[in-house]
Amino acid sequence: MSLRRNILANYAGIVTTTLMTFLVVPFYLRWLGADAYGLVGVAAMVQSWLMLLNAGLSPVVGRQAAQSHAGVANWRDTARFFRTVEWLLGLLSLLALCAMAVGSQWLALHWLKASSLPPGLVAQAIVLFSLNILLRLASSINSGVLQNMEQQLWQNGNLIVFSLLRFAASLPIVWYSHDVQWLFTWWVLVSMGEYLSIRSKIARLLPVKVPLFTFDLALLRQHGHMAATLAFTSTVWVMITNLDRLVLSGLLPLAEYGHYSVATLLASGVLLLAQPVTQAFQPRLSAAFARGGMLPACEEFRRCTRLVVLVTFPVAAVLLAMPQMALQLWTGNAALAMATANILRGYVLGNALIAAGGMLYFLQVAIGNVRWHLRGNIVFAVLLVPAIPWVAAHYGALGAAVLWALINLMLFVLWNSLLLLKLAPALWPVWIVRDVLWPLLQVLVLAWLLSLSPLSLVTGKLAEFLVLAGCSLMCIVILLLGMPDVQQWILRQLERVK
């Protein structure tokens, strides 16, 4: 019941946030203009880089919270560790904000190619969205604590409130001002309120209190190796997966980069669909390994994988088969949909593989051993990072999208095979082939056949929505029929009929 409640709460939070994010895009494009919306796309790219701190700190803090909540770690040490991380994060955030403020003028003049925005406005916008991102970073790390303390119902209720404030409440501001600075200023105020609300909730939940000015260097050293490993691994991963966006932000006019950002934002929906499931299972993976070792952790791991595949692959398959229809339904811009359809395909396929392959990352965090993940990312960075700038420079956004798909296919098949052989040999190749690749192939074939039918020729927003939703539902049914639990349930029902 707790697991189902948490998954439903996570979906309520992520669906609301995703809907708000997607629904405001057409209005932002219309009222701000393509150049200013390009700045929103740049902000999303910068967020992915600054969130590297989250990748190192959040899993470690969350794992400590899960162990204390399960009764296998000391709450006082945990509370002191939380406070130490807060001070460390504050210092690093201050340094990052100063760096962005110093470099904002150079970025506005020499990197971003805005045709209608003055460099001074662009520089101020860079500082504002950097401050907003750092506040969201602090909220994200603290949300990981709540998540692992099984407070996901409250966490998602809070997320919904501030998502509505961040996006829905921004529409009157953007409509009135037509100024991206007003939008970023509003986001800063909302992010500040969100951080304070989360921090206040954690303070009420902790069974012990620690002084405000607490910095425990011994605890930081104790957990620092794992945090540093995760942060370095994430840095390598972000270099591989975001270097194309960085290169294209300097090559494409800001208006074109805004259109490119629309495609990558829609593709990111595949990852967002997996997030509620992984959030609900992450503390259970850590607790399962702490109590019983590898066998129960692997059982939870496969259960989570099946749910991730069920919620992400049908949508990914439909976007791959009918990208132009999905883009046109969302933006109402036929020219944009035609120009970015193939870009969307590449990023959707890559993100679908990331959503499934990311489960191995959570398994490694649960067992406290991420060195193989680190080594693999270093190898792939050495091989692939030189290729990304060359492909993006010569083949533009479409080349970057194709490379994104190929990189992630290679990572999924080769690296995950090696990782399974090291961590859980019994799962290889069952997990890769039966749990992931075979279901993906099934829904891709079904969606492709549906795209060849007269359904793909319908026009009108309602008709297009019904076609896309209907195709996704058929893909879900196919996956459900292939799951062992569902097959056993069907056999039991047939036996009862007999």
XYZ file of C-alpha atoms in Angstrom:
498
model
C 0.000 0.000 0.000
C 2.846 2.372 0.863
C 4.577 1.650 -2.439
C 1.390 2.176 -4.462
C 0.620 5.364 -2.556
C 4.098 6.726 -3.185
C 4.018 5.856 -6.891
C 0.605 7.510 -7.294
C 1.793 10.573 -5.372
C 4.938 10.756 -7.499
C 2.883 10.567 -10.671
C 0.526 13.277 -9.444
C 3.551 15.505 -8.833
C 5.395 14.720 -12.046
C 2.274 14.850 -14.249
C 1.301 18.261 -12.883
C 4.836 19.606 -13.275
C 5.200 18.141 -16.756
C 1.820 19.434 -17.908
C 2.632 22.898 -16.628
C 6.053 22.820 -18.297
C 4.624 21.721 -21.620
C 1.479 23.846 -21.626
C 3.302 27.138 -21.109
C 5.737 26.625 -24.014
C 3.383 27.814 -26.814
C 2.521 30.937 -24.774
C 6.169 31.669 -23.984
C 7.047 31.326 -27.679
C 4.217 33.677 -28.659
C 4.637 36.357 -25.986
C 8.411 36.342 -25.473
C 9.552 35.603 -29.020
C 11.915 32.927 -30.301
C 15.089 34.731 -29.141
C 13.885 35.119 -25.552
C 12.598 31.546 -25.477
C 16.062 30.516 -26.631
C 17.307 31.923 -23.302
C 14.855 29.597 -21.534
C 16.445 26.733 -23.467
C 19.920 27.911 -22.449
C 18.729 28.054 -18.829
C 17.664 24.409 -19.086
C 21.128 23.507 -20.387
C 22.882 25.423 -17.583
C 20.607 23.705 -15.066
C 21.796 20.307 -16.276
C 25.400 21.377 -15.617
C 24.843 22.992 -12.218
C 22.777 20.004 -11.098
C 26.033 18.019 -11.057
C 26.230 18.963 -7.383
C 22.875 17.265 -6.892
C 24.114 14.104 -8.606
C 26.911 13.792 -6.066
C 25.165 14.877 -2.885
C 21.525 13.843 -3.258
C 22.031 10.041 -3.575
C 24.407 9.986 -0.591
C 22.145 12.130 1.593
C 19.088 10.148 0.488
C 20.773 6.805 1.172
C 21.684 7.973 4.691
C 18.085 9.098 5.280
C 16.722 5.751 4.042
C 19.037 3.795 6.346
C 18.122 5.930 9.377
C 14.428 5.626 8.536
C 14.840 1.835 8.312
C 16.564 1.798 11.739
C 20.029 0.743 10.566
C 21.778 4.138 11.005
C 22.039 6.761 13.749
C 19.712 9.775 13.419
C 22.068 12.187 15.191
C 24.902 11.475 12.781
C 22.420 11.714 9.918
C 21.161 15.121 11.071
C 24.720 16.406 11.474
C 25.546 15.136 7.997
C 22.509 16.954 6.533
C 23.612 20.224 8.133
C 27.192 19.769 6.892
C 25.969 19.188 3.351
C 23.851 22.339 3.545
C 26.868 24.490 4.380
C 28.997 22.826 1.715
C 26.264 23.344 -0.878
C 25.849 26.990 0.129
C 29.547 27.677 -0.394
C 29.675 25.902 -3.763
C 26.504 27.672 -4.930
C 27.943 31.059 -4.019
C 31.091 30.321 -6.020
C 29.027 29.146 -9.010
C 26.821 32.266 -8.918
C 29.869 34.549 -8.793
C 31.383 32.747 -11.781
C 28.180 33.153 -13.803
C 27.920 36.845 -12.865
C 31.520 37.515 -13.928
C 31.134 35.637 -17.207
C 27.638 36.806 -18.132
C 28.789 39.790 -20.235
C 31.215 37.662 -22.241
C 28.545 34.983 -22.810
C 26.033 37.602 -23.960
C 28.489 39.242 -26.381
C 30.492 36.323 -27.754
C 28.561 33.079 -27.283
C 24.796 33.541 -27.561
C 23.637 34.815 -30.955
C 20.578 36.932 -30.127
C 19.225 38.988 -33.015
C 16.640 41.067 -31.138
C 17.843 41.186 -27.502
C 20.443 43.700 -26.208
C 23.566 42.113 -24.627
C 22.881 43.835 -21.288
C 19.464 42.203 -20.999
C 20.905 38.801 -21.927
C 23.652 39.158 -19.290
C 21.132 40.053 -16.565
C 18.935 37.124 -17.605
C 21.926 34.764 -17.267
C 22.515 35.876 -13.654
C 18.816 35.563 -12.797
C 18.340 32.093 -14.187
C 21.604 30.963 -12.532
C 20.284 32.102 -9.124
C 17.000 30.306 -9.801
C 18.823 27.091 -10.713
C 20.944 27.169 -7.545
C 17.833 27.571 -5.388
C 16.227 24.653 -7.189
C 19.396 22.642 -6.628
C 19.105 23.165 -2.872
C 15.435 22.160 -3.001
C 16.259 19.048 -5.019
C 18.822 17.763 -2.520
C 16.470 18.358 0.403
C 13.617 16.700 -1.507
C 15.809 13.596 -1.695
C 15.788 13.503 2.102
C 11.987 13.649 2.229
C 11.720 11.032 -0.503
C 13.856 8.553 1.432
C 11.971 9.251 4.665
C 8.800 8.015 2.912
C 7.324 11.537 2.853
C 6.584 11.394 -0.863
C 2.911 12.313 -0.450
C 3.779 15.653 1.203
C 6.740 16.157 -1.121
C 4.574 15.881 -4.226
C 1.808 18.032 -2.800
C 4.397 20.735 -2.207
C 5.817 20.190 -5.699
C 2.375 20.655 -7.266
C 1.763 23.924 -5.410
C 5.064 25.444 -6.460
C 4.827 24.097 -10.021
C 1.514 25.902 -10.408
C 3.113 29.061 -9.023
C 6.214 28.693 -11.204
C 4.417 28.090 -14.503
C 0.672 28.808 -14.415
C 1.097 31.983 -12.353
C 3.877 33.166 -14.671
C 1.549 33.429 -17.677
C -0.096 36.745 -16.631
C 3.377 38.137 -15.895
C 4.740 37.134 -19.309
C 1.571 38.320 -21.088
C 1.788 41.721 -19.397
C 5.541 42.303 -19.616
C 6.681 40.403 -22.735
C 10.033 40.427 -20.922
C 12.088 37.324 -20.104
C 13.709 39.113 -17.138
C 10.337 39.375 -15.424
C 9.864 35.629 -15.950
C 13.243 34.737 -14.453
C 12.688 37.113 -11.503
C 9.374 35.422 -10.744
C 11.039 32.019 -10.900
C 13.667 33.143 -8.369
C 10.958 34.203 -5.894
C 9.047 30.925 -6.319
C 12.205 28.808 -5.945
C 13.106 30.654 -2.740
C 9.681 29.886 -1.249
C 9.940 26.245 -2.338
C 13.324 25.785 -0.650
C 12.127 27.322 2.628
C 9.023 25.117 2.710
C 11.018 21.911 2.169
C 13.659 22.853 4.725
C 10.982 23.648 7.296
C 9.344 20.226 6.754
C 12.647 18.384 7.270
C 13.307 20.320 10.489
C 9.926 19.176 11.850
C 10.521 15.534 10.897
C 14.020 14.975 12.237
C 13.815 13.295 15.674
C 16.982 15.106 16.792
C 18.092 18.729 16.532
C 21.566 19.984 15.730
C 23.016 23.508 15.976
C 22.692 25.737 12.913
C 26.464 26.207 12.577
C 27.346 22.510 12.329
C 30.064 21.310 9.984
C 31.296 17.788 10.716
C 34.404 17.177 8.638
C 34.679 13.560 9.840
C 31.190 12.704 8.537
C 31.933 14.499 5.280
C 35.079 12.414 4.858
C 33.153 9.245 5.707
C 30.645 9.822 2.914
C 32.843 12.020 0.755
C 34.388 9.251 -1.339
C 31.018 8.032 -2.578
C 29.744 11.587 -3.100
C 32.876 12.580 -5.022
C 32.681 9.432 -7.152
C 29.044 10.092 -8.007
C 29.726 13.756 -8.756
C 32.676 12.935 -11.008
C 30.703 10.190 -12.754
C 27.839 12.600 -13.319
C 30.258 15.206 -14.683
C 31.480 12.729 -17.270
C 27.902 11.725 -18.058
C 26.798 15.317 -18.503
C 29.766 15.974 -20.771
C 28.665 13.086 -22.977
C 24.958 13.908 -22.966
C 24.995 17.720 -22.935
C 28.022 18.702 -24.971
C 25.865 18.762 -28.105
C 23.552 21.318 -26.488
C 26.532 23.425 -25.405
C 28.099 23.381 -28.877
C 24.797 24.099 -30.638
C 24.066 27.020 -28.295
C 27.135 28.708 -29.777
C 26.528 27.623 -33.396
C 22.795 28.159 -33.888
C 21.015 31.514 -33.840
C 19.133 31.871 -30.554
C 15.767 31.554 -32.344
C 16.769 28.221 -33.933
C 18.167 27.044 -30.626
C 14.767 27.779 -29.120
C 13.122 25.441 -31.663
C 15.762 22.792 -30.977
C 15.010 23.167 -27.253
C 11.338 22.456 -27.930
C 12.247 19.048 -29.405
C 14.610 18.133 -26.575
C 12.065 19.257 -23.984
C 9.373 16.996 -25.449
C 11.860 14.110 -25.557
C 12.679 14.692 -21.881
C 9.088 13.712 -21.084
C 10.180 10.085 -21.492
C 12.619 10.485 -18.600
C 10.063 12.330 -16.491
C 7.643 9.407 -16.809
C 10.195 7.078 -15.215
C 11.005 9.393 -12.318
C 7.971 8.649 -10.079
C 8.649 4.902 -10.221
C 12.370 5.221 -9.462
C 11.638 7.689 -6.650
C 9.299 5.192 -5.006
C 11.699 2.256 -5.391
C 14.992 3.979 -4.521
C 14.578 3.838 -0.701
C 13.309 0.258 -1.016
C 16.392 -0.773 -2.964
C 18.655 0.703 -0.280
C 16.649 -0.866 2.546
C 16.434 -4.273 0.772
C 20.201 -4.451 0.351
C 20.856 -3.250 3.912
C 18.587 -5.960 5.340
C 19.093 -8.958 3.057
C 21.920 -8.366 0.614
C 22.003 -8.702 -3.164
C 19.164 -11.177 -3.774
C 16.257 -9.056 -2.437
C 17.823 -5.932 -3.980
C 17.832 -7.636 -7.407
C 14.191 -8.674 -6.993
C 13.213 -5.053 -6.272
C 15.430 -3.971 -9.188
C 13.576 -6.151 -11.710
C 10.164 -5.112 -10.368
C 11.119 -1.484 -10.825
C 12.467 -2.113 -14.331
C 9.181 -3.668 -15.451
C 7.240 -0.640 -14.218
C 9.689 1.809 -15.833
C 9.371 -0.022 -19.163
C 5.581 -0.022 -18.901
C 5.273 3.728 -18.336
C 8.016 4.963 -20.680
C 8.289 2.692 -23.718
C 4.706 3.121 -25.077
C 5.052 6.914 -25.116
C 8.559 6.690 -26.566
C 7.375 4.366 -29.336
C 4.528 6.671 -30.341
C 6.818 9.717 -30.391
C 9.290 7.793 -32.541
C 6.585 6.689 -34.977
C 4.560 9.946 -35.126
C 6.877 12.795 -34.079
C 5.435 15.425 -36.404
C 1.879 14.846 -35.176
C 3.012 15.098 -31.536
C 4.956 18.328 -32.105
C 2.159 19.953 -34.072
C -0.432 18.988 -31.449
C 1.737 20.517 -28.729
C 2.975 23.730 -30.338
C 0.354 24.377 -33.019
C 3.272 25.246 -35.341
C 3.339 23.036 -38.450
C 6.645 24.441 -39.758
C 8.396 23.857 -36.419
C 6.964 20.319 -36.246
C 8.243 19.428 -39.714
C 11.710 20.904 -39.064
C 12.285 19.204 -35.701
C 10.507 15.815 -36.107
C 13.675 13.817 -36.817
C 15.562 15.648 -34.060
C 12.833 14.519 -31.665
C 13.230 10.900 -32.821
C 16.926 10.754 -31.928
C 16.485 12.211 -28.469
C 13.425 10.076 -27.664
C 15.251 6.823 -28.466
C 18.264 7.872 -26.412
C 16.106 8.934 -23.466
C 14.126 5.672 -23.501
C 17.363 3.707 -23.132
C 18.575 6.077 -20.401
C 15.313 5.587 -18.480
C 15.783 1.805 -18.448
C 19.567 1.774 -18.032
C 19.409 4.271 -15.186
C 18.053 1.506 -12.966
C 21.561 0.042 -12.722
C 22.751 3.353 -11.318
C 20.163 3.171 -8.527
C 21.181 -0.428 -7.792
C 24.826 0.628 -7.404
C 23.846 3.499 -5.101
C 21.807 1.061 -2.989
C 24.762 -1.276 -2.493
C 27.211 1.620 -2.020
C 29.533 0.604 -4.880
C 29.713 2.951 -7.858
C 33.309 2.453 -8.992
C 32.366 0.425 -12.088
C 29.909 3.088 -13.129
C 32.690 5.654 -12.785
C 35.168 3.649 -14.838
C 32.719 3.021 -17.651
C 31.791 6.667 -17.974
C 35.452 7.662 -18.143
C 36.080 5.192 -20.987
C 33.084 6.376 -22.979
C 33.987 10.007 -22.380
C 37.453 9.419 -23.834
C 35.927 7.719 -26.874
C 32.884 9.900 -27.520
C 33.459 13.443 -26.255
C 35.725 14.322 -29.212
C 33.008 13.144 -31.622
C 30.210 15.316 -30.231
C 31.580 18.779 -31.150
C 32.621 17.548 -34.611
C 29.211 16.032 -35.397
C 27.309 19.035 -34.022
C 29.504 21.468 -35.983
C 29.220 19.581 -39.310
C 25.701 18.104 -39.158
C 23.908 20.473 -36.793
C 21.026 19.548 -34.528
C 19.970 16.499 -36.574
C 23.465 15.022 -36.435
C 23.568 15.633 -32.686
C 20.230 13.825 -32.292
C 21.431 10.782 -34.251
C 24.649 10.683 -32.239
C 22.621 10.922 -29.001
C 20.663 7.803 -29.979
C 23.766 5.859 -31.047
C 25.747 6.806 -27.931
C 22.992 5.664 -25.606
C 22.394 2.437 -27.526
C 26.095 1.651 -27.224
C 26.139 2.547 -23.539
C 23.085 0.425 -22.820
C 24.191 -2.761 -24.570
C 27.958 -2.816 -23.979
C 28.473 -1.061 -20.677
C 25.408 -2.458 -18.928
C 26.415 -5.991 -19.959
C 29.809 -5.539 -18.323
C 28.237 -3.956 -15.263
C 25.786 -6.817 -14.763
C 28.574 -9.380 -15.078
C 30.407 -7.580 -12.260
C 27.457 -6.831 -9.947
C 24.781 -9.460 -10.625
C 25.851 -12.122 -13.160
C 22.547 -13.970 -12.810
C 20.749 -11.014 -14.429
C 22.845 -11.094 -17.617
C 21.613 -11.203 -20.345
C 18.067 -11.689 -19.036
C 17.658 -8.096 -17.859
C 19.030 -6.468 -21.037
C 17.245 -8.686 -23.567
C 14.056 -9.938 -21.921
C 13.312 -7.064 -19.536
C 14.257 -4.126 -21.780
C 15.159 -4.667 -25.451
C 12.420 -7.167 -26.302
C 9.587 -4.980 -24.882
C 11.082 -1.963 -26.684
C 11.104 -3.827 -29.994
C 7.487 -4.927 -29.497
C 6.097 -1.435 -28.984
C 8.280 0.060 -31.736
C 6.926 -2.412 -34.312
C 3.329 -1.846 -33.186
C 3.651 1.955 -33.255
C 5.355 1.851 -36.663
C 2.507 -0.271 -38.104
C -0.051 2.138 -36.663
C 1.806 5.085 -38.223
C 1.320 3.469 -41.663
C -2.447 3.244 -41.158
C -4.993 5.963 -42.068
C -4.882 7.032 -38.398
C -1.715 9.006 -39.109
C -3.566 11.199 -41.637
C -6.116 12.709 -39.242
C -6.175 16.464 -38.641
C -7.471 18.605 -35.802
C -6.195 18.769 -32.239
C -8.836 16.470 -30.726
C -8.403 13.824 -33.417
C -4.601 13.948 -33.157
C -4.747 13.656 -29.374
C -7.084 10.644 -29.560
C -4.828 8.919 -32.107
C -1.676 9.427 -30.053
C -3.384 8.400 -26.804
C -5.016 5.368 -28.437
C -1.723 4.169 -29.929
C 0.004 4.558 -26.554
C -2.763 2.566 -24.869
C -2.394 -0.279 -27.378
C 1.344 -0.377 -26.687
C 0.648 -0.550 -22.937
C -1.691 -3.517 -23.462
C 0.977 -5.357 -25.481
C 3.527 -4.870 -22.708
C 1.087 -5.911 -19.991
C 0.273 -9.143 -21.812
C 3.972 -9.968 -21.906
C 4.565 -9.551 -18.165
C 4.829 -12.774 -16.121
C 2.593 -11.483 -13.312
C -0.176 -10.529 -15.752
C 0.136 -13.830 -17.618
C -0.216 -15.761 -14.348
C -3.259 -13.685 -13.414
C -4.868 -14.415 -16.801
C -4.197 -18.156 -16.383
C -5.793 -18.097 -12.934
C -8.889 -16.396 -14.344
C -9.125 -18.962 -17.147
C -8.844 -21.791 -14.640
C -11.681 -20.309 -12.602
C -13.864 -20.133 -15.712
C -13.172 -23.827 -16.423
